[in-house]
PDB file of C-alpha atoms in Angstrom:
ATOM      1  CA  MET P  58     113.781 101.834  71.967  1.00 83.00           C
ATOM      2  CA  ARG P  59     116.373  99.333  72.039  1.00 89.00           C
ATOM      3  CA  TRP P  60     117.573 101.507  75.727  1.00 89.00           C
ATOM      4  CA  MET P  61     114.312 100.221  76.980  1.00 90.00           C
ATOM      5  CA  ALA P  62     114.244  97.285  76.691  1.00 90.00           C
ATOM      6  CA  ASP P  63     118.171  96.603  78.513  1.00 90.00           C
ATOM      7  CA  ALA P  64     116.838  98.717  81.159  1.00 88.00           C
ATOM      8  CA  LEU P  65     113.617  96.578  81.700  1.00 90.00           C
ATOM      9  CA  ARG P  66     116.219  93.477  80.795  1.00 91.00           C
ATOM     10  CA  GLY P  67     118.137  95.044  83.864  1.00 89.00           C
ATOM     11  CA  ALA P  68     115.975  95.336  86.309  1.00 90.00           C
ATOM     12  CA  TRP P  69     114.309  91.286  85.371  1.00 93.00           C
ATOM     13  CA  THR P  70     117.847  89.495  85.925  1.00 92.00           C
ATOM     14  CA  ALA P  71     118.413  92.241  89.362  1.00 91.00           C
ATOM     15  CA  LEU P  72     115.080  91.164  90.498  1.00 92.00           C
ATOM     16  CA  ALA P  73     115.242  87.633  89.799  1.00 92.00           C
ATOM     17  CA  ALA P  74     119.029  87.451  91.063  1.00 92.00           C
ATOM     18  CA  HIS P  75     117.862  89.030  94.645  1.00 93.00           C
ATOM     19  CA  PRO P  76     113.652  88.508  94.929  1.00 94.00           C
ATOM     20  CA  GLY P  77     114.455  88.785  98.438  1.00 95.00           C
ATOM     21  CA  MET P  78     115.869  92.374  98.753  1.00 95.00           C
ATOM     22  CA  PHE P  79     113.187  93.401  96.319  1.00 96.00           C
ATOM     23  CA  ALA P  80     110.419  92.450  98.808  1.00 96.00           C
ATOM     24  CA  SER P  81     112.360  92.580 102.496  1.00 96.00           C
ATOM     25  CA  VAL P  82     112.617  96.423 101.393  1.00 96.00           C
ATOM     26  CA  THR P  83     109.066  96.212  99.263  1.00 97.00           C
ATOM     27  CA  LEU P  84     107.704  95.945 102.705  1.00 97.00           C
ATOM     28  CA  ALA P  85     108.705  97.639 104.370  1.00 97.00           C
ATOM     29  CA  VAL P  86     109.102 100.271 102.414  1.00 97.00           C
ATOM     30  CA  ALA P  87     105.444 100.332 102.834  1.00 96.00           C
ATOM     31  CA  GLY P  88     105.480  99.470 106.193  1.00 95.00           C
ATOM     32  CA  LEU P  89     107.331 102.683 106.523  1.00 96.00           C
ATOM     33  CA  ASN P  90     104.978 104.478 104.964  1.00 94.00           C
ATOM     34  CA  VAL P  91     101.100 103.188 106.860  1.00 93.00           C
ATOM     35  CA  VAL P  92     103.041 103.816 110.527  1.00 94.00           C
ATOM     36  CA  ALA P  93     105.830 106.060 109.895  1.00 94.00           C
ATOM     37  CA  PRO P  94     102.650 109.125 110.161  1.00 93.00           C
ATOM     38  CA  VAL P  95     100.807 107.689 112.686  1.00 93.00           C
ATOM     39  CA  ALA P  96     103.887 107.505 114.913  1.00 94.00           C
ATOM     40  CA  LEU P  97     104.919 110.910 114.364  1.00 94.00           C
ATOM     41  CA  LEU P  98     101.024 112.738 114.754  1.00 92.00           C
ATOM     42  CA  SER P  99     100.944 109.989 118.460  1.00 92.00           C
ATOM     43  CA  ALA P 100     104.578 111.345 119.074  1.00 93.00           C
ATOM     44  CA  VAL P 101     103.313 115.103 118.246  1.00 93.00           C
ATOM     45  CA  ARG P 102     100.285 115.812 118.855  1.00 90.00           C
ATOM     46  CA  LYS P 103      97.774 113.281 121.039  1.00 91.00           C
ATOM     47  CA  PRO P 104      98.409 109.490 120.461  1.00 91.00           C
ATOM     48  CA  LEU P 105      96.106 106.941 118.445  1.00 90.00           C
ATOM     49  CA  ASP P 106      92.921 105.768 121.159  1.00 91.00           C
ATOM     50  CA  PHE P 107      91.129 104.564 117.753  1.00 91.00           C
ATOM     51  CA  TYR P 108      92.057 102.341 114.769  1.00 90.00           C
ATOM     52  CA  THR P 109      89.255 100.254 112.306  1.00 93.00           C
ATOM     53  CA  PHE P 110      89.177  98.625 109.601  1.00 94.00           C
ATOM     54  CA  ASN P 111      86.185  99.869 107.463  1.00 91.00           C
ATOM     55  CA  PRO P 112      82.903  96.669 108.424  1.00 91.00           C
ATOM     56  CA  TRP P 113      81.603  97.430 105.006  1.00 90.00           C
ATOM     57  CA  LEU P 114      84.097  95.923 103.642  1.00 91.00           C
ATOM     58  CA  LYS P 115      82.792  92.228 103.618  1.00 92.00           C
ATOM     59  CA  ARG P 116      80.156  93.532 101.179  1.00 90.00           C
ATOM     60  CA  LEU P 117      81.811  94.212  98.596  1.00 89.00           C
ATOM     61  CA  PRO P 118      81.100  91.908  96.124  1.00 90.00           C
ATOM     62  CA  GLU P 119      77.793  91.596  97.456  1.00 90.00           C
ATOM     63  CA  TYR P 120      78.186  95.548  96.301  1.00 87.00           C
ATOM     64  CA  ILE P 121      79.703  94.555  92.874  1.00 87.00           C
ATOM     65  CA  ALA P 122      77.191  92.180  92.068  1.00 88.00           C
ATOM     66  CA  SER P 123      73.738  94.314  92.434  1.00 88.00           C
ATOM     67  CA  ASP P 124      72.454  95.777  90.059  1.00 87.00           C
ATOM     68  CA  ASP P 125      71.932  99.095  91.778  1.00 85.00           C
ATOM     69  CA  ALA P 126      74.033 100.981  89.832  1.00 86.00           C
ATOM     70  CA  PRO P 127      76.007 100.425  86.406  1.00 88.00           C
ATOM     71  CA  LEU P 128      79.321  97.911  86.754  1.00 87.00           C
ATOM     72  CA  VAL P 129      81.134 101.901  85.072  1.00 89.00           C
ATOM     73  CA  GLU P 130      79.763 103.903  88.609  1.00 89.00           C
ATOM     74  CA  LYS P 131      80.902 101.380  90.872  1.00 86.00           C
ATOM     75  CA  LEU P 132      84.547 100.924  90.219  1.00 86.00           C
ATOM     76  CA  ALA P 133      84.986 104.880  89.784  1.00 87.00           C
ATOM     77  CA  LYS P 134      83.889 104.994  93.640  1.00 87.00           C
ATOM     78  CA  LEU P 135      86.162 102.108  94.208  1.00 88.00           C
ATOM     79  CA  ALA P 136      88.990 103.909  93.988  1.00 87.00           C
ATOM     80  CA  ASP P 137      87.713 106.877  97.093  1.00 89.00           C
ATOM     81  CA  LEU P 138      86.314 103.249  99.191  1.00 91.00           C
ATOM     82  CA  ALA P 139      88.321 103.551 103.239  1.00 93.00           C
ATOM     83  CA  LEU P 140      90.106 100.802 103.732  1.00 94.00           C
ATOM     84  CA  PHE P 141      91.295 101.849 107.098  1.00 94.00           C
ATOM     85  CA  TRP P 142      91.393 104.955 109.525  1.00 94.00           C
ATOM     86  CA  VAL P 143      93.256 105.774 112.972  1.00 94.00           C
ATOM     87  CA  SER P 144      92.083 108.353 114.927  1.00 93.00           C
ATOM     88  CA  ALA P 145      93.065 110.683 118.452  1.00 91.00           C
ATOM     89  CA  GLY P 146      90.611 111.915 120.105  1.00 89.00           C
ATOM     90  CA  SER P 147      89.442 115.768 121.060  1.00 85.00           C
ATOM     91  CA  THR P 148      89.148 116.355 124.211  1.00 83.00           C
ATOM     92  CA  TYR P 149      86.023 118.766 123.198  1.00 86.00           C
ATOM     93  CA  GLY P 150      84.358 115.916 121.001  1.00 82.00           C
ATOM     94  CA  GLY P 151      85.423 114.920 117.326  1.00 84.00           C
ATOM     95  CA  ALA P 152      88.763 114.196 116.441  1.00 88.00           C
ATOM     96  CA  GLU P 153      92.301 115.707 116.848  1.00 89.00           C
ATOM     97  CA  TRP P 154      93.490 113.985 114.046  1.00 92.00           C
ATOM     98  CA  GLY P 155      92.647 111.053 111.550  1.00 92.00           C
ATOM     99  CA  PHE P 156      94.721 108.936 109.630  1.00 92.00           C
ATOM    100  CA  ALA P 157      93.568 106.933 106.722  1.00 93.00           C
ATOM    101  CA  VAL P 158      94.102 104.882 103.732  1.00 94.00           C
ATOM    102  CA  ASP P 159      92.219 104.156 100.891  1.00 94.00           C
ATOM    103  CA  VAL P 160      92.171 101.769  97.731  1.00 93.00           C
ATOM    104  CA  THR P 161      94.721 104.692  96.072  1.00 94.00           C
ATOM    105  CA  ASP P 162      96.960 105.110  98.939  1.00 94.00           C
ATOM    106  CA  VAL P 163      97.544 101.399  98.739  1.00 95.00           C
ATOM    107  CA  GLY P 164      98.556 101.146  95.211  1.00 95.00           C
ATOM    108  CA  ARG P 165     100.888 104.510  95.433  1.00 96.00           C
ATOM    109  CA  THR P 166     102.690 103.099  98.446  1.00 96.00           C
ATOM    110  CA  LEU P 167     103.082  99.666  96.321  1.00 96.00           C
ATOM    111  CA  LEU P 168     104.486 101.459  93.459  1.00 97.00           C
ATOM    112  CA  VAL P 169     106.384 104.076  95.506  1.00 97.00           C
ATOM    113  CA  SER P 170     107.814 100.747  98.127  1.00 97.00           C
ATOM    114  CA  ALA P 171     108.048  98.596  94.568  1.00 96.00           C
ATOM    115  CA  LEU P 172     110.161 101.273  93.291  1.00 96.00           C
ATOM    116  CA  PHE P 173     112.098 100.975  96.238  1.00 96.00           C
ATOM    117  CA  GLY P 174     112.910  97.308  96.077  1.00 96.00           C
ATOM    118  CA  LEU P 175     114.057  98.042  92.615  1.00 95.00           C
ATOM    119  CA  TYR P 176     115.892  99.911  93.477  1.00 95.00           C
ATOM    120  CA  PHE P 177     118.075  97.953  96.010  1.00 95.00           C
ATOM    121  CA  ALA P 178     117.780  94.872  93.876  1.00 94.00           C
ATOM    122  CA  LEU P 179     119.826  97.088  91.203  1.00 93.00           C
ATOM    123  CA  TRP P 180     122.332  98.507  93.267  1.00 93.00           C
ATOM    124  CA  ARG P 181     122.623  94.747  94.969  1.00 92.00           C
ATOM    125  CA  ARG P 182     123.250  93.475  91.272  1.00 90.00           C
ATOM    126  CA  TYR P 183     125.724  96.179  90.641  1.00 89.00           C
ATOM    127  CA  ARG P 184     127.130  95.309  93.526  1.00 88.00           C
ATOM    128  CA  ASP P 185     127.937  91.420  93.398  1.00 86.00           C
ATOM    129  CA  LEU P 186     129.313  92.547  89.575  1.00 85.00           C
ATOM    130  CA  ALA P 187     131.545  94.953  90.236  1.00 84.00           C
ATOM    131  CA  LEU P 188     132.765  93.353  92.908  1.00 81.00           C
ATOM    132  CA  GLY P 189     133.281  90.188  90.853  1.00 75.00           C
ATOM    133  CA  GLY P 190     134.080  85.995  91.963  1.00 56.00           C
ATOM    134  CA  ALA P 191     135.424  87.908  95.826  1.00 56.00           C
ATOM    135  CA  ALA P 192     131.949  89.296  96.839  1.00 54.00           C
ATOM    136  CA  ARG P 193     130.639  85.210  96.150  1.00 55.00           C
ATOM    137  CA  ALA P 194     133.838  84.079  97.764  1.00 51.00           C
ATOM    138  CA  ALA P 195     133.146  86.508 101.054  1.00 53.00           C
ATOM    139  CA  HIS P 196     129.809  85.845 101.174  1.00 56.00           C
ATOM    140  CA  ARG P 197     130.296  82.273 100.823  1.00 57.00           C
ATOM    141  CA  GLY P 198     133.609  82.246 103.619  1.00 57.00           C
ATOM    142  CA  GLY P 199     132.885  84.718 105.300  1.00 56.00           C
ATOM    143  CA  LEU P 200     135.440  86.762 107.080  1.00 55.00           C
ATOM    144  CA  ALA P 201     137.902  84.215 106.923  1.00 58.00           C
ATOM    145  CA  GLY P 202     136.285  83.772 102.804  1.00 56.00           C
ATOM    146  CA  ALA P 203     137.446  87.452 101.807  1.00 55.00           C
ATOM    147  CA  ALA P 204     141.397  87.832 104.293  1.00 57.00           C
ATOM    148  CA  ALA P 205     141.475  85.160 102.273  1.00 56.00           C
ATOM    149  CA  THR P 206     140.804  86.135  98.678  1.00 55.00           C
ATOM    150  CA  ALA P 207     142.435  89.925  99.690  1.00 52.00           C
ATOM    151  CA  SER P 208     145.669  88.520 101.058  1.00 50.00           C
ATOM    152  CA  ARG P 209     146.296  86.375  97.385  1.00 49.00           C
ATOM    153  CA  ARG P 210     148.844  88.296  94.838  1.00 43.00           C
ATOM    154  CA  SER P 211     148.153  86.779  91.778  1.00 44.00           C
ATOM    155  CA  PRO P 212     146.559  90.919  90.019  1.00 46.00           C
ATOM    156  CA  SER P 213     142.932  88.197  88.433  1.00 45.00           C
ATOM    157  CA  SER P 214     142.271  86.948  92.632  1.00 42.00           C
ATOM    158  CA  SER P 215     143.853  90.642  94.502  1.00 41.00           C
ATOM    159  CA  CYS P 216     141.849  92.953  92.410  1.00 44.00           C
ATOM    160  CA  LEU P 217     138.609  92.562  94.376  1.00 44.00           C
ATOM    161  CA  PHE P 218     136.784  95.314  91.065  1.00 42.00           C
ATOM    162  CA  SER P 219     137.593  92.553  88.602  1.00 42.00           C
ATOM    163  CA  PRO P 220     135.679  93.850  84.890  1.00 43.00           C
ATOM    164  CA  SER P 221     132.574  92.271  83.663  1.00 44.00           C
ATOM    165  CA  VAL P 222     132.141  90.691  80.421  1.00 43.00           C
ATOM    166  CA  THR P 223     131.119  93.940  77.939  1.00 41.00           C
ATOM    167  CA  SER P 224     132.648  93.823  73.433  1.00 49.00           C
ATOM    168  CA  GLY P 225     134.761  96.409  72.933  1.00 53.00           C
ATOM    169  CA  ALA P 226     136.096  98.627  73.303  1.00 54.00           C
ATOM    170  CA  VAL P 227     134.707  99.215  76.180  1.00 53.00           C
ATOM    171  CA  HIS P 228     136.237  95.685  77.932  1.00 56.00           C
ATOM    172  CA  ALA P 229     140.026  96.727  76.515  1.00 57.00           C
ATOM    173  CA  LEU P 230     139.342 100.050  78.936  1.00 52.00           C
ATOM    174  CA  GLN P 231     137.845  97.971  81.669  1.00 59.00           C
ATOM    175  CA  GLU P 232     141.243  95.509  81.625  1.00 64.00           C
ATOM    176  CA  LYS P 233     142.611  98.502  82.097  1.00 61.00           C
ATOM    177  CA  MET P 234     141.222 100.045  84.876  1.00 60.00           C
ATOM    178  CA  ALA P 235     140.682  97.031  86.448  1.00 64.00           C
ATOM    179  CA  GLU P 236     145.388  96.585  86.359  1.00 65.00           C
ATOM    180  CA  ASN P 237     145.556  99.053  87.227  1.00 62.00           C
ATOM    181  CA  ASP P 238     143.574  98.955  90.493  1.00 62.00           C
ATOM    182  CA  CYS P 239     144.979  95.609  90.894  1.00 62.00           C
ATOM    183  CA  LEU P 240     147.810  97.574  91.010  1.00 63.00           C
ATOM    184  CA  GLU P 241     147.054 100.612  93.708  1.00 63.00           C
ATOM    185  CA  LEU P 242     145.811  97.806  95.433  1.00 59.00           C
ATOM    186  CA  GLU P 243     148.201  95.604  95.505  1.00 63.00           C
ATOM    187  CA  ALA P 244     150.996  98.594  96.381  1.00 61.00           C
ATOM    188  CA  ARG P 245     148.616  99.658  98.734  1.00 61.00           C
ATOM    189  CA  HIS P 246     149.494  95.981 100.782  1.00 57.00           C
ATOM    190  CA  ASP P 247     153.248  95.821 100.079  1.00 63.00           C
ATOM    191  CA  ARG P 248     153.096  99.919 101.724  1.00 62.00           C
ATOM    192  CA  ILE P 249     151.306  98.204 104.355  1.00 64.00           C
ATOM    193  CA  ALA P 250     152.808  95.025 104.397  1.00 55.00           C
TER     194      ALA P 250
END
């Protein structure tokens, strides 16, 4: 169970370090889940000509507070409640195609979107840890900061892959790998220059 606690701690750290990345990816994926099917159906079949939000939604609090049915039954029906829908009318009446979003779809979309957002936040956090100070310098100084960081000759500053702080044998292995990476990068730099 310790691995689960470590994973959750890492996810929380990534979210705290990059909340903007998490929010923007989550919103983009959620929007794409709604817009992409409608755009595809409109392009392939027939353009949409009708959309609406469920007009009954404004009466939802009144329905839940009423004594018409037991609360458990009302809450069970809530999962299937359509929130909005989009359709294209057929020339023969009815609908050529339709796309509806209910409460269950919203929950599923938000969960998957949040997983994508978490993935990108974790990726960004990993990238920050792998690049170490070079990423911060390049971010603060732009291109000039990146060039200045990469042009220094000392292994601690010219290497883009500085080891992260861990314990024992792993730290020693990371240090050796970083030293080899720095030597390889310096050799490449010397060949180019």
